[in-house]
PDB file of N, CA and C in Angstrom:
ATOM      1  N   MET T   1     -44.561   1.864  42.329  1.00  0.00           N
ATOM      2  CA  MET T   1     -43.781   0.671  42.466  1.00  0.00           C
ATOM      3  C   MET T   1     -42.924   0.530  41.628  1.00  0.00           C
ATOM      4  N   LYS T   2     -42.977   0.728  40.493  1.00  0.00           N
ATOM      5  CA  LYS T   2     -41.915   0.571  39.379  1.00  0.00           C
ATOM      6  C   LYS T   2     -41.046   0.939  39.305  1.00  0.00           C
ATOM      7  N   GLU T   3     -41.244   2.610  39.812  1.00  0.00           N
ATOM      8  CA  GLU T   3     -39.934   3.491  39.650  1.00  0.00           C
ATOM      9  C   GLU T   3     -38.878   2.940  40.964  1.00  0.00           C
ATOM     10  N   THR T   4     -39.695   2.343  42.253  1.00  0.00           N
ATOM     11  CA  THR T   4     -38.734   1.701  43.854  1.00  0.00           C
ATOM     12  C   THR T   4     -38.449   0.484  43.221  1.00  0.00           C
ATOM     13  N   LEU T   5     -38.357  -0.397  41.929  1.00  0.00           N
ATOM     14  CA  LEU T   5     -37.702  -1.354  41.779  1.00  0.00           C
ATOM     15  C   LEU T   5     -36.715  -0.906  40.835  1.00  0.00           C
ATOM     16  N   TRP T   6     -37.225   0.149  40.074  1.00  0.00           N
ATOM     17  CA  TRP T   6     -35.954   0.478  39.471  1.00  0.00           C
ATOM     18  C   TRP T   6     -34.797   0.784  39.839  1.00  0.00           C
ATOM     19  N   ARG T   7     -35.019   1.644  41.192  1.00  0.00           N
ATOM     20  CA  ARG T   7     -34.177   2.248  41.832  1.00  0.00           C
ATOM     21  C   ARG T   7     -33.319   1.211  42.655  1.00  0.00           C
ATOM     22  N   VAL T   8     -33.964   0.279  43.184  1.00  0.00           N
ATOM     23  CA  VAL T   8     -33.132  -1.188  43.828  1.00  0.00           C
ATOM     24  C   VAL T   8     -32.424  -1.352  42.942  1.00  0.00           C
ATOM     25  N   PHE T   9     -32.677  -2.193  41.457  1.00  0.00           N
ATOM     26  CA  PHE T   9     -32.059  -2.193  40.810  1.00  0.00           C
ATOM     27  C   PHE T   9     -30.814  -1.839  40.170  1.00  0.00           C
ATOM     28  N   ALA T  10     -30.978   0.066  40.406  1.00  0.00           N
ATOM     29  CA  ALA T  10     -29.609   0.470  39.928  1.00  0.00           C
ATOM     30  C   ALA T  10     -28.907   0.618  41.674  1.00  0.00           C
ATOM     31  N   VAL T  11     -28.875   0.271  42.302  1.00  0.00           N
ATOM     32  CA  VAL T  11     -28.346   0.825  43.907  1.00  0.00           C
ATOM     33  C   VAL T  11     -27.433  -0.886  43.524  1.00  0.00           C
ATOM     34  N   ILE T  12     -28.129  -1.770  42.797  1.00  0.00           N
ATOM     35  CA  ILE T  12     -27.811  -3.436  42.980  1.00  0.00           C
ATOM     36  C   ILE T  12     -25.959  -2.917  41.960  1.00  0.00           C
ATOM     37  N   VAL T  13     -27.035  -2.930  40.695  1.00  0.00           N
ATOM     38  CA  VAL T  13     -26.252  -2.927  39.418  1.00  0.00           C
ATOM     39  C   VAL T  13     -24.769  -1.788  39.416  1.00  0.00           C
ATOM     40  N   SER T  14     -24.926  -0.947  40.179  1.00  0.00           N
ATOM     41  CA  SER T  14     -24.190   0.415  40.290  1.00  0.00           C
ATOM     42  C   SER T  14     -22.814  -0.264  41.416  1.00  0.00           C
ATOM     43  N   ARG T  15     -22.889  -1.205  42.315  1.00  0.00           N
ATOM     44  CA  ARG T  15     -22.304  -1.412  42.996  1.00  0.00           C
ATOM     45  C   ARG T  15     -20.740  -1.981  42.360  1.00  0.00           C
ATOM     46  N   PRO T  16     -19.757  -1.797  42.900  1.00  0.00           N
ATOM     47  CA  PRO T  16     -18.373  -1.997  42.025  1.00  0.00           C
ATOM     48  C   PRO T  16     -18.368  -3.570  41.344  1.00  0.00           C
ATOM     49  N   CYS T  17     -18.199  -4.246  42.687  1.00  0.00           N
ATOM     50  CA  CYS T  17     -18.262  -5.599  41.630  1.00  0.00           C
ATOM     51  C   CYS T  17     -19.010  -5.934  41.221  1.00  0.00           C
ATOM     52  N   VAL T  18     -20.405  -5.486  41.234  1.00  0.00           N
ATOM     53  CA  VAL T  18     -21.430  -6.417  39.642  1.00  0.00           C
ATOM     54  C   VAL T  18     -21.432  -5.481  39.045  1.00  0.00           C
ATOM     55  N   ALA T  19     -20.547  -4.243  39.042  1.00  0.00           N
ATOM     56  CA  ALA T  19     -20.674  -3.690  38.058  1.00  0.00           C
ATOM     57  C   ALA T  19     -19.639  -4.210  37.109  1.00  0.00           C
ATOM     58  N   ALA T  20     -18.557  -4.241  37.558  1.00  0.00           N
ATOM     59  CA  ALA T  20     -17.099  -4.858  37.159  1.00  0.00           C
ATOM     60  C   ALA T  20     -17.727  -6.510  36.179  1.00  0.00           C
ATOM     61  N   TRP T  21     -18.566  -6.967  37.041  1.00  0.00           N
ATOM     62  CA  TRP T  21     -18.609  -8.464  36.583  1.00  0.00           C
ATOM     63  C   TRP T  21     -19.772  -8.316  34.829  1.00  0.00           C
ATOM     64  N   ILE T  22     -20.242  -7.168  35.066  1.00  0.00           N
ATOM     65  CA  ILE T  22     -21.332  -6.910  33.890  1.00  0.00           C
ATOM     66  C   ILE T  22     -20.129  -6.900  32.786  1.00  0.00           C
ATOM     67  N   ILE T  23     -19.510  -5.742  33.287  1.00  0.00           N
ATOM     68  CA  ILE T  23     -18.377  -5.711  31.878  1.00  0.00           C
ATOM     69  C   ILE T  23     -17.723  -6.466  31.789  1.00  0.00           C
ATOM     70  N   ARG T  24     -17.295  -7.372  31.847  1.00  0.00           N
ATOM     71  CA  ARG T  24     -16.434  -8.552  32.362  1.00  0.00           C
ATOM     72  C   ARG T  24     -17.175  -9.374  31.311  1.00  0.00           C
ATOM     73  N   ARG T  25     -18.748  -9.649  31.793  1.00  0.00           N
ATOM     74  CA  ARG T  25     -19.589 -10.671  30.744  1.00  0.00           C
ATOM     75  C   ARG T  25     -19.782  -9.922  29.609  1.00  0.00           C
ATOM     76  N   ALA T  26     -19.763  -8.897  28.961  1.00  0.00           N
ATOM     77  CA  ALA T  26     -20.737  -8.176  28.199  1.00  0.00           C
ATOM     78  C   ALA T  26     -18.990  -8.455  27.147  1.00  0.00           C
ATOM     79  N   GLN T  27     -17.244  -7.873  27.879  1.00  0.00           N
ATOM     80  CA  GLN T  27     -16.298  -8.153  27.093  1.00  0.00           C
ATOM     81  C   GLN T  27     -15.948  -9.204  26.179  1.00  0.00           C
ATOM     82  N   ARG T  28     -16.742 -10.108  26.919  1.00  0.00           N
ATOM     83  CA  ARG T  28     -16.777 -11.914  26.095  1.00  0.00           C
ATOM     84  C   ARG T  28     -17.238 -11.836  24.962  1.00  0.00           C
ATOM     85  N   THR T  29     -18.406 -10.942  24.424  1.00  0.00           N
ATOM     86  CA  THR T  29     -19.284 -10.857  23.073  1.00  0.00           C
ATOM     87  C   THR T  29     -18.511  -9.458  23.027  1.00  0.00           C
ATOM     88  N   PRO T  30     -17.334  -9.105  21.526  1.00  0.00           N
ATOM     89  CA  PRO T  30     -17.139  -7.978  21.261  1.00  0.00           C
ATOM     90  C   PRO T  30     -18.568  -7.854  20.090  1.00  0.00           C
ATOM     91  N   TYR T  31     -18.821  -6.354  19.956  1.00  0.00           N
ATOM     92  CA  TYR T  31     -19.705  -5.902  18.768  1.00  0.00           C
ATOM     93  C   TYR T  31     -18.666  -4.839  17.914  1.00  0.00           C
ATOM     94  N   GLN T  32     -18.786  -4.602  17.086  1.00  0.00           N
ATOM     95  CA  GLN T  32     -17.926  -3.867  16.175  1.00  0.00           C
ATOM     96  C   GLN T  32     -17.701  -2.567  16.468  1.00  0.00           C
ATOM     97  N   HIS T  33     -16.104  -2.399  17.318  1.00  0.00           N
ATOM     98  CA  HIS T  33     -16.165  -1.086  17.894  1.00  0.00           C
ATOM     99  C   HIS T  33     -15.933  -0.004  16.780  1.00  0.00           C
ATOM    100  N   ILE T  34     -16.109   0.988  17.408  1.00  0.00           N
ATOM    101  CA  ILE T  34     -16.041   2.154  16.412  1.00  0.00           C
ATOM    102  C   ILE T  34     -14.939   2.835  16.099  1.00  0.00           C
ATOM    103  N   THR T  35     -14.395   3.637  15.251  1.00  0.00           N
ATOM    104  CA  THR T  35     -13.388   4.140  15.200  1.00  0.00           C
ATOM    105  C   THR T  35     -13.251   5.787  14.954  1.00  0.00           C
ATOM    106  N   SER T  36     -12.189   6.118  14.058  1.00  0.00           N
ATOM    107  CA  SER T  36     -12.201   6.908  13.392  1.00  0.00           C
ATOM    108  C   SER T  36     -12.730   7.184  12.365  1.00  0.00           C
ATOM    109  N   ALA T  37     -12.706   8.370  11.544  1.00  0.00           N
ATOM    110  CA  ALA T  37     -13.121   8.531  10.625  1.00  0.00           C
ATOM    111  C   ALA T  37     -12.121   7.964   9.321  1.00  0.00           C
ATOM    112  N   ASP T  38     -10.537   7.933   9.547  1.00  0.00           N
ATOM    113  CA  ASP T  38      -9.868   7.395   8.464  1.00  0.00           C
ATOM    114  C   ASP T  38      -9.861   5.824   8.943  1.00  0.00           C
ATOM    115  N   GLY T  39     -10.205   4.778  10.053  1.00  0.00           N
ATOM    116  CA  GLY T  39     -10.080   3.602  10.127  1.00  0.00           C
ATOM    117  C   GLY T  39      -9.040   3.141  11.016  1.00  0.00           C
ATOM    118  N   GLN T  40      -8.347   4.248  11.147  1.00  0.00           N
ATOM    119  CA  GLN T  40      -6.853   4.264  12.259  1.00  0.00           C
ATOM    120  C   GLN T  40      -7.031   3.638  13.629  1.00  0.00           C
ATOM    121  N   GLU T  41      -7.594   4.254  14.150  1.00  0.00           N
ATOM    122  CA  GLU T  41      -7.740   4.478  15.651  1.00  0.00           C
ATOM    123  C   GLU T  41      -9.295   4.064  16.033  1.00  0.00           C
ATOM    124  N   ARG T  42      -9.659   2.973  17.062  1.00  0.00           N
ATOM    125  CA  ARG T  42     -10.299   2.602  17.735  1.00  0.00           C
ATOM    126  C   ARG T  42     -10.986   3.918  19.300  1.00  0.00           C
ATOM    127  N   TYR T  43     -11.666   4.665  18.759  1.00  0.00           N
ATOM    128  CA  TYR T  43     -12.252   5.102  19.980  1.00  0.00           C
ATOM    129  C   TYR T  43     -13.189   5.387  21.225  1.00  0.00           C
ATOM    130  N   MET T  44     -13.707   3.436  20.990  1.00  0.00           N
ATOM    131  CA  MET T  44     -14.824   3.292  21.806  1.00  0.00           C
ATOM    132  C   MET T  44     -15.451   1.765  21.523  1.00  0.00           C
ATOM    133  N   GLY T  45     -14.314   1.183  22.154  1.00  0.00           N
ATOM    134  CA  GLY T  45     -15.483  -0.160  22.219  1.00  0.00           C
ATOM    135  C   GLY T  45     -16.457  -0.384  22.522  1.00  0.00           C
ATOM    136  N   ARG T  46     -17.098  -1.687  22.122  1.00  0.00           N
ATOM    137  CA  ARG T  46     -18.848  -2.149  22.722  1.00  0.00           C
ATOM    138  C   ARG T  46     -18.614  -3.430  22.239  1.00  0.00           C
ATOM    139  N   TRP T  47     -19.559  -3.853  23.951  1.00  0.00           N
ATOM    140  CA  TRP T  47     -19.937  -5.178  23.567  1.00  0.00           C
ATOM    141  C   TRP T  47     -21.416  -5.356  23.795  1.00  0.00           C
ATOM    142  N   TRP T  48     -21.419  -6.704  23.444  1.00  0.00           N
ATOM    143  CA  TRP T  48     -22.963  -6.964  24.023  1.00  0.00           C
ATOM    144  C   TRP T  48     -22.723  -7.772  25.153  1.00  0.00           C
ATOM    145  N   LEU T  49     -23.790  -7.401  26.414  1.00  0.00           N
ATOM    146  CA  LEU T  49     -24.385  -8.153  27.181  1.00  0.00           C
ATOM    147  C   LEU T  49     -24.855  -9.550  27.344  1.00  0.00           C
ATOM    148  N   PHE T  50     -25.485  -9.424  26.441  1.00  0.00           N
ATOM    149  CA  PHE T  50     -26.746 -10.819  25.638  1.00  0.00           C
ATOM    150  C   PHE T  50     -26.280 -10.903  24.556  1.00  0.00           C
ATOM    151  N   GLU T  51     -26.204 -12.044  24.307  1.00  0.00           N
ATOM    152  CA  GLU T  51     -26.279 -12.031  22.775  1.00  0.00           C
ATOM    153  C   GLU T  51     -27.805 -12.577  22.215  1.00  0.00           C
ATOM    154  N   GLY T  52     -27.868 -12.286  20.585  1.00  0.00           N
ATOM    155  CA  GLY T  52     -29.147 -11.973  20.623  1.00  0.00           C
ATOM    156  C   GLY T  52     -29.450 -13.499  19.290  1.00  0.00           C
TER     157      GLY T  52
END
């Protein structure tokens, strides 16, 4: 039963319109982005979906 619920949840959140909404929502709350060793180049942007 638990696995079925997670599968349904995964199907819903993997739909392009839902995934795009989740990404847009998370980008409103930036987190410390990951940069290169010398700090000159950002190679991974990170965001919070839920603020703590």
